[in-house]
Short mmCIF file of C-alpha atoms in Angstrom, two decimals:
data_model
loop_
_atom_site.label_atom_id
_atom_site.label_comp_id
_atom_site.label_asym_id
_atom_site.label_seq_id
_atom_site.Cartn_x
_atom_site.Cartn_y
_atom_site.Cartn_z
CA MET A 25 -14.51 -7.95 0.48
CA ASP A 26 -12.55 -6.92 3.27
CA PRO A 27 -8.86 -6.48 2.28
CA LEU A 28 -7.54 -7.56 5.84
CA VAL A 29 -9.04 -10.31 8.35
CA LEU A 30 -7.77 -11.65 11.53
CA GLU A 31 -9.03 -14.92 12.82
CA HIS A 32 -8.29 -15.91 16.42
CA VAL A 33 -4.82 -14.39 16.30
CA TYR A 34 -2.34 -14.81 19.37
CA HIS A 35 1.11 -13.69 19.89
CA THR A 36 3.40 -13.70 22.88
CA TYR A 37 6.82 -12.11 23.70
CA ASN A 38 8.74 -13.79 26.20
CA GLY A 39 5.92 -15.81 27.28
CA GLN A 40 3.79 -12.68 27.79
CA PRO A 41 0.79 -12.41 25.77
CA ALA A 42 1.03 -9.32 23.29
CA LEU A 43 -2.33 -10.33 21.31
CA SER A 44 -4.87 -12.82 22.51
CA ASP A 45 -7.59 -14.15 20.49
CA VAL A 46 -7.88 -10.94 18.19
CA SER A 47 -10.30 -11.46 15.31
CA LEU A 48 -11.02 -8.30 13.35
CA ARG A 49 -12.36 -7.70 9.97
CA PHE A 50 -10.85 -4.22 8.37
CA HIS A 51 -13.40 -2.87 6.05
CA GLU A 52 -13.06 -1.93 2.32
CA LYS A 53 -12.37 1.79 1.83
CA LYS A 54 -12.87 2.71 5.46
CA ILE A 55 -10.76 4.13 8.19
CA THR A 56 -10.43 1.95 11.36
CA ALA A 57 -8.63 3.62 14.13
CA VAL A 58 -6.87 1.20 17.07
CA VAL A 59 -6.55 3.06 20.28
CA GLY A 60 -5.11 1.90 23.46
CA ARG A 61 -2.44 2.44 26.07
CA SER A 62 1.15 1.84 25.67
CA GLY A 63 1.97 -1.81 25.63
CA SER A 64 -1.79 -2.80 24.58
CA GLY A 65 -0.53 -4.52 21.60
CA LYS A 66 -1.39 -1.95 18.95
CA SER A 67 2.05 -2.03 17.14
CA THR A 68 2.25 -5.77 17.28
CA LEU A 69 -1.17 -5.74 15.66
CA LEU A 70 0.15 -3.46 12.79
CA GLN A 71 3.27 -5.73 12.33
CA VAL A 72 0.70 -8.74 12.03
CA LEU A 73 -1.36 -7.01 9.40
CA ASN A 74 1.53 -6.22 7.06
CA GLY A 75 3.61 -9.46 7.42
CA MET A 76 6.33 -8.19 9.34
CA LEU A 77 5.33 -10.49 12.27
CA ARG A 78 3.90 -13.92 11.80
CA PRO A 79 1.41 -14.76 14.75
CA GLY A 80 1.97 -17.63 16.95
CA GLN A 81 -1.48 -18.80 16.34
CA GLY A 82 -4.41 -17.62 14.22
CA LYS A 83 -5.08 -16.83 10.39
CA VAL A 84 -4.31 -13.53 8.53
CA PHE A 85 -6.00 -13.01 5.20
CA PHE A 86 -4.95 -10.23 2.51
CA GLN A 87 -7.31 -9.71 -0.34
CA GLY A 88 -9.34 -12.78 0.39
CA GLN A 89 -6.57 -14.93 0.49
CA PRO A 90 -4.25 -16.50 3.55
CA PHE A 91 -1.36 -14.33 3.94
CA ASP A 92 1.57 -15.84 2.07
CA TYR A 93 4.72 -15.37 4.18
CA SER A 94 7.00 -16.83 1.64
CA ARG A 95 6.06 -13.68 -0.47
CA ALA A 96 5.80 -11.06 2.16
CA ALA A 97 8.02 -8.64 0.93
CA ALA A 98 6.11 -8.61 -2.36
CA LEU A 99 2.78 -8.45 -0.47
CA ARG A 100 4.04 -5.52 1.57
CA LEU A 101 4.69 -3.45 -1.53
CA GLN A 102 0.81 -3.85 -2.08
CA MET A 103 0.31 -1.66 1.28
CA GLY A 104 1.10 1.75 2.02
CA TYR A 105 3.21 2.27 5.38
CA VAL A 106 3.61 5.33 7.38
CA ILE A 107 5.36 5.30 10.88
CA GLN A 108 6.03 8.05 13.37
CA GLY A 109 9.62 8.25 12.95
CA ILE A 110 8.77 9.13 9.05
CA GLY A 111 12.04 7.52 7.77
CA LEU A 112 12.93 9.77 5.24
CA PHE A 113 16.49 9.29 3.52
CA PRO A 114 18.49 12.40 4.41
CA HIS A 115 20.76 12.54 1.33
CA LEU A 116 17.46 12.37 -1.10
CA THR A 117 15.30 15.27 -2.01
CA VAL A 118 11.77 15.34 -1.17
CA ALA A 119 10.99 14.32 -4.86
CA GLN A 120 13.46 11.24 -4.78
CA ASN A 121 11.95 10.37 -1.22
CA ILE A 122 8.55 10.08 -2.67
CA LEU A 123 9.64 8.14 -5.84
CA ILE A 124 11.66 5.82 -3.99
CA ASN A 125 9.33 2.88 -4.27
CA THR A 126 9.12 3.07 -7.99
CA ARG A 127 12.41 1.68 -8.30
CA LEU A 128 11.22 -1.49 -6.37
CA GLN A 129 7.99 -1.65 -8.08
CA ARG A 130 8.54 -0.57 -11.69
CA SER A 131 4.92 -0.90 -12.18
CA THR A 132 4.37 2.96 -13.54
CA SER A 133 5.88 5.01 -15.99
CA GLY A 134 8.26 7.83 -14.91
CA ALA A 135 5.88 10.44 -16.18
CA ASP A 136 2.91 8.82 -14.50
CA SER A 137 4.98 8.72 -11.34
CA LEU A 138 5.83 12.41 -11.35
CA ALA A 139 2.05 13.37 -12.12
CA ARG A 140 0.97 11.30 -9.43
CA MET A 141 3.75 12.84 -6.90
CA HIS A 142 2.58 16.23 -8.03
CA LEU A 143 -1.17 15.26 -7.34
CA LEU A 144 -0.25 13.81 -3.73
CA MET A 145 1.86 16.85 -2.69
CA GLN A 146 -1.00 19.22 -3.74
CA LEU A 147 -3.30 17.20 -1.52
CA MET A 148 -1.11 17.33 1.27
CA ASN A 149 -0.42 20.94 0.86
CA LEU A 150 3.27 20.61 -0.02
CA PRO A 151 4.27 23.42 -2.63
CA GLU A 152 5.67 21.98 -6.01
CA ALA A 153 9.09 23.64 -5.33
CA TYR A 154 9.56 21.50 -2.14
CA GLY A 155 10.33 18.63 -4.33
CA LYS A 156 13.97 20.02 -4.53
CA LYS A 157 14.34 20.63 -0.94
CA TYR A 158 15.96 18.22 1.67
CA PRO A 159 14.46 16.83 4.71
CA HIS A 160 16.31 18.75 7.02
CA GLU A 161 14.93 21.86 5.30
CA LEU A 162 11.29 20.72 6.48
CA SER A 163 9.61 21.15 9.59
CA GLY A 164 8.47 17.86 11.39
CA GLY A 165 4.71 18.17 10.05
CA GLU A 166 6.23 18.84 6.40
CA GLN A 167 8.37 15.69 6.58
CA GLN A 168 5.40 13.72 7.81
CA ARG A 169 3.43 14.89 4.84
CA VAL A 170 6.16 13.67 2.64
CA GLY A 171 5.98 10.07 4.20
CA ILE A 172 2.43 9.80 3.66
CA CYS A 173 2.89 11.00 -0.14
CA ARG A 174 5.76 8.40 -0.47
CA ALA A 175 3.45 5.73 1.00
CA LEU A 176 0.40 6.59 -1.38
CA LEU A 177 2.42 6.84 -4.49
CA PRO A 178 1.71 3.27 -5.83
CA ASN A 179 -1.96 4.13 -5.02
CA PRO A 180 -2.12 1.05 -2.53
CA THR A 181 -5.60 -0.40 -1.60
CA VAL A 182 -4.55 -0.52 2.04
CA LEU A 183 -2.90 2.01 4.21
CA LEU A 184 -1.26 1.23 7.50
CA MET A 185 -0.13 4.12 9.70
CA ASP A 186 1.63 3.51 13.13
CA GLU A 187 1.40 6.69 15.71
CA PRO A 188 2.07 8.86 12.59
CA LEU A 189 1.11 12.23 14.27
CA GLY A 190 2.29 11.39 17.76
CA ALA A 191 5.48 13.57 17.75
CA LEU A 192 3.50 16.65 16.12
CA ASP A 193 2.29 19.98 17.78
CA SER A 194 -1.70 20.09 18.04
CA ILE A 195 -2.20 22.38 15.36
CA THR A 196 -0.02 20.58 12.83
CA ARG A 197 -1.60 17.61 13.88
CA GLU A 198 -5.18 18.60 13.10
CA ASP A 199 -4.20 20.14 9.87
CA ILE A 200 -2.71 16.65 8.77
CA GLN A 201 -6.01 14.86 10.11
CA ARG A 202 -7.99 17.01 7.87
CA GLU A 203 -5.60 16.38 4.89
CA ILE A 204 -5.94 12.67 5.38
CA LEU A 205 -9.76 12.96 5.48
CA GLN A 206 -9.55 14.89 2.02
CA LEU A 207 -7.40 12.27 0.69
CA GLN A 208 -9.83 9.40 1.87
CA GLN A 209 -12.66 11.38 0.14
CA SER A 210 -10.46 11.82 -3.23
CA GLU A 211 -8.99 8.09 -3.00
CA GLN A 212 -11.01 5.81 -0.91
CA ARG A 213 -8.96 2.77 0.59
CA THR A 214 -8.69 0.60 3.50
CA VAL A 215 -6.94 2.61 6.29
CA VAL A 216 -5.75 1.25 9.66
CA ILE A 217 -4.30 3.99 11.97
CA ILE A 218 -2.73 3.26 15.33
CA THR A 219 -3.02 6.00 18.08
CA HIS A 220 -3.02 6.29 21.68
CA ASN A 221 -4.83 9.79 21.18
CA PRO A 222 -8.57 9.13 21.48
CA GLN A 223 -9.40 12.50 20.10
CA GLU A 224 -7.51 11.33 16.98
CA ALA A 225 -9.07 7.94 16.75
CA LEU A 226 -12.55 9.73 16.82
CA ALA A 227 -11.61 12.50 14.42
CA LEU A 228 -10.66 9.91 11.64
CA GLY A 229 -12.02 6.61 12.39
CA ASP A 230 -14.99 5.37 10.61
CA TYR A 231 -14.68 2.34 13.10
CA ILE A 232 -12.74 2.21 16.49
CA VAL A 233 -10.77 -0.76 17.77
CA VAL A 234 -9.97 -0.38 21.49
CA LEU A 235 -7.20 -2.65 22.66
CA GLU A 236 -6.00 -3.41 26.32
CA ALA A 237 -3.37 -5.86 27.12
CA GLY A 238 -3.43 -7.58 23.87
CA LYS A 239 -7.38 -8.02 23.86
CA VAL A 240 -10.15 -6.34 21.72
CA LEU A 241 -12.24 -4.73 24.29
CA GLN A 242 -14.61 -3.35 21.57
CA TYR A 243 -14.72 -2.99 17.80
CA ASP A 244 -17.61 -0.95 16.46
CA THR A 245 -18.54 2.08 14.39
CA LYS A 246 -17.23 5.20 15.90
CA GLU A 247 -20.91 6.09 16.90
CA ASN A 248 -21.69 2.96 18.60
CA VAL A 249 -18.50 3.09 20.66
CA LEU A 250 -19.50 6.53 21.81
CA LYS A 251 -23.08 5.70 22.39
CA SER A 252 -22.52 2.33 23.91
CA PRO A 253 -18.99 1.60 25.15
CA ALA A 254 -18.52 -1.84 26.08
CA ASN A 255 -17.48 -1.13 29.85
CA ALA A 256 -16.12 1.87 31.73
CA LEU A 257 -12.39 1.30 30.57
CA VAL A 258 -13.58 1.65 27.09
CA GLU A 259 -15.41 4.83 27.97
CA ARG A 260 -12.33 6.21 29.65
CA LEU A 261 -9.97 5.20 26.76
CA THR A 262 -12.17 7.00 23.97
CA THR A 263 -12.93 10.09 25.87
CA THR A 264 -9.53 11.19 27.62
CA ARG A 265 -7.29 13.20 25.78
CA SER A 266 -4.22 10.78 25.76
CA VAL A 267 -3.79 7.34 27.06
#
């Protein structure tokens, strides 16, 4: 079962279309990279997927059921969410930041949560001693790794990532890309990653969505998008270094 499905979704801001007739199925245990220029609708799409935004028209399905907006906050707890701004609490240690969601969910014991935190930190190449550090003592890449650990602590079946590596230098970005792929091998889940970087989309994505002006220009496997781009714009958006 595809855990996230959109059917003929439309949304507008101040009369301007942000999403226009978007129908997508995000496949189970696969990474889908959404690439497009600024203003193409990428972030709006992610907000629709996690229920922060109810579309003006169309249907959204989560785990095979219509998205229940009366339970949006509870459903969002079943999804991991990583943003470019990271959003770590400066007054909390790394360990406290990673464990913050356990206060909301209370679904695992303290010992289980600690064990999972240590596992995730290991997978993301964060030394165990970093658990006692504060965010200001970490580099940008280390902070982003902490943000990823926090999102994955509840072991969600879906992970949404909004430009998570956009502010990092190229070497750190490539390191974290490899770590994300290693995580996916260890713990397969449905991942949707928003990016303006075609190289990042191709490095991470099993599937590629190309957005332009709120419309899906192409949605296919990475191999098919590269082999048979839908048009010249898709080819340009998937072969340049940044859009």
